[in-house]
Coordinates of C-alpha atoms in Angstrom, one line a residue:
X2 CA 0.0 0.0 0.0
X3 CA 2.8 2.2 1.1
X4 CA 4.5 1.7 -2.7
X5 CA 1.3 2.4 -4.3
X6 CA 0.7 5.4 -2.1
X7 CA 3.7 7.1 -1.1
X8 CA 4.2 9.6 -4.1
X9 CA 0.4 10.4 -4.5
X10 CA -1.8 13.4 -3.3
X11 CA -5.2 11.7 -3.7
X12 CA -5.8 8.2 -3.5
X13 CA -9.2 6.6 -4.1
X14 CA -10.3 3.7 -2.0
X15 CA -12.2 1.3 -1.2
X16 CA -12.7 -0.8 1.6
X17 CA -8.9 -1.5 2.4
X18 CA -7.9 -0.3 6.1
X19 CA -5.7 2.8 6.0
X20 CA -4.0 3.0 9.1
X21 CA -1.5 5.5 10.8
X22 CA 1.0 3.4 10.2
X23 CA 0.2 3.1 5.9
X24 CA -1.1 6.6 6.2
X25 CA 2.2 8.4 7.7
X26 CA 4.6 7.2 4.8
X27 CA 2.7 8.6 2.6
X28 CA 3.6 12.7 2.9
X29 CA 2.0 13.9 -0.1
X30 CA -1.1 13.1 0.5
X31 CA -4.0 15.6 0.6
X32 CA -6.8 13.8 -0.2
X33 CA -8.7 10.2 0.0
X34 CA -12.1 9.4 -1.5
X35 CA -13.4 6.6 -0.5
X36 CA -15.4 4.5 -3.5
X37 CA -18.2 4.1 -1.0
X38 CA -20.0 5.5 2.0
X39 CA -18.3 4.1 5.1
X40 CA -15.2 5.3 6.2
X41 CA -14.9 3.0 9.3
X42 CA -11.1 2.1 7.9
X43 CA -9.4 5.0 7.6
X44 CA -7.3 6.2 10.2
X45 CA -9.9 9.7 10.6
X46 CA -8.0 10.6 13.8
X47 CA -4.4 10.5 11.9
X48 CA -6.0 12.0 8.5
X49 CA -7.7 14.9 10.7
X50 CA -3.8 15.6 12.2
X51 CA -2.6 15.5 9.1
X52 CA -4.9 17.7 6.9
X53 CA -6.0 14.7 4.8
X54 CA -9.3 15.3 4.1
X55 CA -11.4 12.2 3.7
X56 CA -14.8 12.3 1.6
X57 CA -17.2 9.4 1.0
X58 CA -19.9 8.6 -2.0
X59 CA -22.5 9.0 0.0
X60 CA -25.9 8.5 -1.8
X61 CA -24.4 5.8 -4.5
X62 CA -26.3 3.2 -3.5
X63 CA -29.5 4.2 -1.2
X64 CA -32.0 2.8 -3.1
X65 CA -29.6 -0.6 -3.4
X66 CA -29.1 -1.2 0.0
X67 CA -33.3 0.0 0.9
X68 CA -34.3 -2.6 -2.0
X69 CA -31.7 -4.9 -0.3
X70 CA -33.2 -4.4 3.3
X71 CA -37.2 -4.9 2.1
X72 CA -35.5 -8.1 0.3
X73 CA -33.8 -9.1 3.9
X74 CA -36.6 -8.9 5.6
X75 CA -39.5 -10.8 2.5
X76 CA -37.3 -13.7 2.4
X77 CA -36.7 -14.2 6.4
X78 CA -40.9 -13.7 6.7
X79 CA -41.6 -15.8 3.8
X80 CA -38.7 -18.3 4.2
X81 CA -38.3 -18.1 0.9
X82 CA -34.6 -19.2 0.9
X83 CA -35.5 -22.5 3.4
X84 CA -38.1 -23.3 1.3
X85 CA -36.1 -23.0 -2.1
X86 CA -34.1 -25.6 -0.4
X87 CA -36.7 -27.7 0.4
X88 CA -38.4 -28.0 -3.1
X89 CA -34.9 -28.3 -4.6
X90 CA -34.5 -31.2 -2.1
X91 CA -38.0 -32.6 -3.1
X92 CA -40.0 -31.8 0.1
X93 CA -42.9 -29.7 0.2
X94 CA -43.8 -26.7 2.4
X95 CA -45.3 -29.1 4.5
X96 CA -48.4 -26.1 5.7
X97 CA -45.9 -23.7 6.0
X98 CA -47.3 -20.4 5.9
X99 CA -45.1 -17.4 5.9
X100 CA -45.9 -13.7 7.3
X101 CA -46.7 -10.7 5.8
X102 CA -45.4 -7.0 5.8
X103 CA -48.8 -5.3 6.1
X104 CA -49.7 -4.0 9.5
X105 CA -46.5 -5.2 11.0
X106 CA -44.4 -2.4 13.2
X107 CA -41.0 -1.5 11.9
X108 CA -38.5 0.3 13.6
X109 CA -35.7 1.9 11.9
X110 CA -32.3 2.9 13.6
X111 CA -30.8 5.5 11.9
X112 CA -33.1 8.2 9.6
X113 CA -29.9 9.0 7.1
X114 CA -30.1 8.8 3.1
X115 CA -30.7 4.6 3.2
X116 CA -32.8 4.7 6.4
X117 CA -35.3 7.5 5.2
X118 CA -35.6 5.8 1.8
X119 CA -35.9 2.0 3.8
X120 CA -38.9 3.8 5.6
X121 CA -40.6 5.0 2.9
X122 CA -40.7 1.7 0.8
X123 CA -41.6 -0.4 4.2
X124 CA -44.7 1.9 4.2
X125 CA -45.8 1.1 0.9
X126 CA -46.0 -2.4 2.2
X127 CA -48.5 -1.4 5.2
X128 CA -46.0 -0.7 8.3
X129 CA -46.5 1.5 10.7
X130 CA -42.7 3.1 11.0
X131 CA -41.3 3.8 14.0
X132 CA -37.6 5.5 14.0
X133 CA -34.9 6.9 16.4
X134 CA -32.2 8.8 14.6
X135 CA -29.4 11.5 16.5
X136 CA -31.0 13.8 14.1
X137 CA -35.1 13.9 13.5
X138 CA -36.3 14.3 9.5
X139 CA -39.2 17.0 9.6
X140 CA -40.0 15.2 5.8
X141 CA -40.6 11.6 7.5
X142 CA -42.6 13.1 10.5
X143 CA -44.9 15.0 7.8
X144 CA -45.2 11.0 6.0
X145 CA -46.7 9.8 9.6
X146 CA -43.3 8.0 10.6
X147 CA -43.1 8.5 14.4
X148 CA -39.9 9.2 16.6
X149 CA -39.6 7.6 19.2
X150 CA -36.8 6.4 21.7
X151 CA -34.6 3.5 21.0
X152 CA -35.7 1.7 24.0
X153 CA -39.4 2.4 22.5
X154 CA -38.7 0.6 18.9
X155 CA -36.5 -2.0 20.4
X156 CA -39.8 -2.6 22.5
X157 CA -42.3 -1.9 20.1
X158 CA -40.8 -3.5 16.5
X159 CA -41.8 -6.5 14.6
X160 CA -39.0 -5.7 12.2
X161 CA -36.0 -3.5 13.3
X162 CA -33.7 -2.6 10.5
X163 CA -30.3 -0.9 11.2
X164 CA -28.8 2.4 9.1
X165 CA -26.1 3.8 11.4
X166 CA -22.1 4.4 10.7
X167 CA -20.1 2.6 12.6
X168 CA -18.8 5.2 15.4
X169 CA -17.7 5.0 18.5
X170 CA -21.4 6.0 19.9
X171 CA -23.3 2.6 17.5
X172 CA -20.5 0.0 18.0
X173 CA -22.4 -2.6 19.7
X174 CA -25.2 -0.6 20.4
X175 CA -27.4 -3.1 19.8
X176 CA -26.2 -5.3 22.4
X177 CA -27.7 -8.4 25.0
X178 CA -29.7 -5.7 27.2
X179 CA -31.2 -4.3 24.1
X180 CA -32.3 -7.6 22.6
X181 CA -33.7 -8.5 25.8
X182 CA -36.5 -5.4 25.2
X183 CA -37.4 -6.9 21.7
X184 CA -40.4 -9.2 21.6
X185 CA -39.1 -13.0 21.1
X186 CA -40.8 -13.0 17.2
X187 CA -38.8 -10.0 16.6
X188 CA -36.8 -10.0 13.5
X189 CA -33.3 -7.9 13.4
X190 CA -31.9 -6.9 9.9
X191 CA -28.8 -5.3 9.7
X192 CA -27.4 -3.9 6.3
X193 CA -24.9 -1.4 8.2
X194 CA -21.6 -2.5 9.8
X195 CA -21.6 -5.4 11.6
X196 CA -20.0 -4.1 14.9
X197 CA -23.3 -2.4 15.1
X198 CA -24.4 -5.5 16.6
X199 CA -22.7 -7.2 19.7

């Protein structure tokens, strides 16, 4: 990294870890852009002490990673992947019967770009959207979604979907004291970092 790097003021990346230690033999640099939107590894302590200035793509894939998330959470109510298996094996659904989005309670953690957008498509499905967020989106409280405390979705959800950074503040923050508030039929999808998620 340190040969491809060393003589370069911008450097595009994607998700390889850029540590102090990579970060510091390179003197020239000014600049990294990161080919996606987390920026959980880079260095952002070293780069901020060094006058690198780090920018993301935020926004390149929001409706991916919503369409990904409603896709999550069909195919874990519907068993739809199990019961591939199943036929492909030659067995039947044996009175399976899978559960549906409409009515159920969803709460989303984390009202950014991809959680906005998840909450608008889980609407169109017939959820009532719950969401807690650092920041509260005047547009999703106009479109009936409700903010409440994370205790109260945690409590509350049948669905809880996660669309936080990874940050000091949301590593682990949903941890065994948290799952404990969630009903027992509760189902926990989680498209953002995984250390989100003790």
């Amino acid at each position: 990294l340190v040969d491809r790097m060393k003589d370069a003021d911008i450097v595009i990346v994607s998700n390889i870890k850029l540590s102090e230690n990579v970060l510091s033999k390179c003197p020239k640099l000014k600049m990294l852009s990161i080919a996606f939107t987390g920026v959980d590894h880079i260095d952002l302590e070293y780069c901020k002490k060094a006058n690198i200035v780090v920018c993301n793509a935020s926004g390149y894939a929001t409706d991916a990673v919503s369409e990904l998330t409603v896709g999550l959470i069909i195919d874990l109510y519907r068993n739809i992947t199990f019961l591939d298996n199943k036929t492909r094996q030659g067995g039947s659904r044996n009175n399976f019967l899978g559960r549906q989005l409409r009515d159920k309670v969803v709460g989303i953690v984390g009202t950014g770009a991809i959680g906005s957008r998840t909450a608008l498509l889980l609407q169109q499905f017939g959820c009532k959207v719950l969401a807690w967020s650092r920041t509260e989106k005047t547009e999703l409280k106009e479109k009936g979604i409700q903010y409440v405390s994370l205790e109260e979705l945690l409590s509350q959800s049948d669905i809880i979907s996660l669309h936080v950074p990874l940050t000091e503040e949301t590593q682990n923050l949903i941890n065994k004291k948290r799952l404990a508030m969630c009903k027992s039929s509760a189902v926990l999808i989680n498209t953002a970092r995984g250390k989100v998620v003790d």
